[in-house]
mmCIF file of C-alpha atoms in Angstrom:
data_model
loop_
_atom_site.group_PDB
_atom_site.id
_atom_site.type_symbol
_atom_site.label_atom_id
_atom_site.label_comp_id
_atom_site.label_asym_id
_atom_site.label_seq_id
_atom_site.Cartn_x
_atom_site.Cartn_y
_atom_site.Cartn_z
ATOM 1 C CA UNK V 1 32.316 -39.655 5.708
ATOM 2 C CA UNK V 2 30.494 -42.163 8.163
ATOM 3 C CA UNK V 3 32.461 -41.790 10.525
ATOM 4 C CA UNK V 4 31.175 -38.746 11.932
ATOM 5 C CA UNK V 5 27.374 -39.761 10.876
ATOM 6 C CA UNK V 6 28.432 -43.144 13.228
ATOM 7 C CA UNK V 7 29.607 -40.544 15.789
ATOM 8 C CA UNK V 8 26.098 -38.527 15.718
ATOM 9 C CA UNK V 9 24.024 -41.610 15.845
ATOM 10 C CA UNK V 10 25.586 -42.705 18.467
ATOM 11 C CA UNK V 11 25.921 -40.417 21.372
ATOM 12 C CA UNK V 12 23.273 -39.225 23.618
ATOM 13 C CA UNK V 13 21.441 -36.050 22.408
ATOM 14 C CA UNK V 14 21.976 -32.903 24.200
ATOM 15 C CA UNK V 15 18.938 -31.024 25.451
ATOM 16 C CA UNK V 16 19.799 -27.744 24.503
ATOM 17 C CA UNK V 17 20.766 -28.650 20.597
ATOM 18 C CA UNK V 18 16.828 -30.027 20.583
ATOM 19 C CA UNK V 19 15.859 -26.140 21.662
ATOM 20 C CA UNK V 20 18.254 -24.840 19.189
ATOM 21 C CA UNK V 21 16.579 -27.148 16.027
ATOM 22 C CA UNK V 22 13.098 -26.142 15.814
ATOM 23 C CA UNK V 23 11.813 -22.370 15.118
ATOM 24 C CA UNK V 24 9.834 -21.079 17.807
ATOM 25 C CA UNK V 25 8.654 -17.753 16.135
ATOM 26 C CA UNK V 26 9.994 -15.833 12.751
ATOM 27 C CA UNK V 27 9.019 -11.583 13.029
ATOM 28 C CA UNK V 28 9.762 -10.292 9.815
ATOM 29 C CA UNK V 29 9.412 -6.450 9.499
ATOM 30 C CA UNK V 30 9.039 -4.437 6.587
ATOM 31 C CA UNK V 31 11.244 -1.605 6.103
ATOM 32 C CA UNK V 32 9.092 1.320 5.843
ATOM 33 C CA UNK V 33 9.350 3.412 2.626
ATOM 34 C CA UNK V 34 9.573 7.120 4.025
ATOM 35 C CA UNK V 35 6.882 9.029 1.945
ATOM 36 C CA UNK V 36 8.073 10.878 -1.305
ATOM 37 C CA UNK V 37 7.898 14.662 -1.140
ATOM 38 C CA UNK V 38 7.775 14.770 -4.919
ATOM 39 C CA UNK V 39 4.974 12.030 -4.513
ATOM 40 C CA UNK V 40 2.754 13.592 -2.437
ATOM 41 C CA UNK V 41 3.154 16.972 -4.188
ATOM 42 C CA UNK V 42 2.091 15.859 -7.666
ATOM 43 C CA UNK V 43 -0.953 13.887 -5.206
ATOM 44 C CA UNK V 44 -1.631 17.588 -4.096
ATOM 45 C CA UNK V 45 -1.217 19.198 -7.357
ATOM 46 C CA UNK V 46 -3.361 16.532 -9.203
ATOM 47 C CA UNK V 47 -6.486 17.221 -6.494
ATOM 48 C CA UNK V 48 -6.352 20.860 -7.126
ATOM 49 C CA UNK V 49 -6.727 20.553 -10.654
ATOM 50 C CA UNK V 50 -9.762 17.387 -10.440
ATOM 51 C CA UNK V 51 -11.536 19.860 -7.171
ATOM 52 C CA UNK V 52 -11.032 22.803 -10.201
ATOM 53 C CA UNK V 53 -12.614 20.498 -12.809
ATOM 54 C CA UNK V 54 -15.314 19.671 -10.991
ATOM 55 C CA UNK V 55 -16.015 23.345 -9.804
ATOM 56 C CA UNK V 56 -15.541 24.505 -13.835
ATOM 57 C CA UNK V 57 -17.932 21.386 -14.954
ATOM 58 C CA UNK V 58 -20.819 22.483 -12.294
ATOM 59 C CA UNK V 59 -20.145 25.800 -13.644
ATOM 60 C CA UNK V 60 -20.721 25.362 -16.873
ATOM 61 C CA UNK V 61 -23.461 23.130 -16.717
ATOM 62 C CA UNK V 62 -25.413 25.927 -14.952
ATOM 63 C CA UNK V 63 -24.674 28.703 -16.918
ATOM 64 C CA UNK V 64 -25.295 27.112 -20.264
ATOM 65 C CA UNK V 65 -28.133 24.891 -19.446
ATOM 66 C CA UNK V 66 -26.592 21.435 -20.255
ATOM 67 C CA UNK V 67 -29.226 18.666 -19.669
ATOM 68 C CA UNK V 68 -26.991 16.124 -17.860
ATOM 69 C CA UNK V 69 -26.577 16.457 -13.698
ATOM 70 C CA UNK V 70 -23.012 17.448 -13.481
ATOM 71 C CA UNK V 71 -22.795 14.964 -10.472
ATOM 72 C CA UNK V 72 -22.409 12.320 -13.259
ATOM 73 C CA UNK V 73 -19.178 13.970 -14.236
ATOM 74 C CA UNK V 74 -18.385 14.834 -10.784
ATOM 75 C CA UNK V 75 -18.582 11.707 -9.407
ATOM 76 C CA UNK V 76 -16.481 9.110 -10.671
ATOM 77 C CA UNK V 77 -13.571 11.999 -10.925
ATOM 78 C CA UNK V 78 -13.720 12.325 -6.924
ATOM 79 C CA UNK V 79 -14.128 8.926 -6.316
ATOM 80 C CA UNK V 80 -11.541 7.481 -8.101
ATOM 81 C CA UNK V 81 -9.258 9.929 -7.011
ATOM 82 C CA UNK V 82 -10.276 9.330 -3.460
ATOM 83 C CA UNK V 83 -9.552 4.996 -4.126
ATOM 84 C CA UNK V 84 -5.433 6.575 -5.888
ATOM 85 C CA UNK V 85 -5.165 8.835 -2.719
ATOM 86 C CA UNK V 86 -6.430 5.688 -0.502
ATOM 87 C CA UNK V 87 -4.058 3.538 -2.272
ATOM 88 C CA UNK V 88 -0.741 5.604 -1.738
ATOM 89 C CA UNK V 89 -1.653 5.983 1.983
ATOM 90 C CA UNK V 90 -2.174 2.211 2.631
ATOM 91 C CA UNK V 91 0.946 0.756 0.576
ATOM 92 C CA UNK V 92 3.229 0.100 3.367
#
């Protein structure tokens, strides 16, 4: 067991080992996901029916004189489905 440890303190190093011991650079890369058909359908099918909602809540907020601005309805549906779409573009 010390014999080769005796053997390894003992000779000269070699220049190219010392290269070979430290890490110049590590590059990992992600695998991309490829993007979900079935995903991006249901995305498509889910901003037809909030871009219908909102359409159907202006609607009816004009034709039956509902005191509330249908913008506070409108909104928060289009914006939060604009931060789910953002969010399924940008995870990679």
């Amino acid at each position: 067991m010390f014999a080769p440890l005796a053997r390894y303190l003992h000779r000269a190093p070699n220049p190219s080992d010392a290269d070979r011991a430290f890490i110049a650079e590590v590059r990992i890369q992600k695998a991309r996901e490829p993007r979900s058909r079935r995903s991006e359908t249901v995305l498509a099918i889910g901003w037809a029916l909030i871009l219908a909602k909102c359409w159907g809540v202006h609607w009816l907020c004009s034709a039956y004189a509902v005191p509330i601005n249908p913008w506070w309805v409108i909104a928060p549906s289009l914006l939060f489905a604009i931060i789910c779409t953002w969010i399924y573009w940008r995870r990679d």
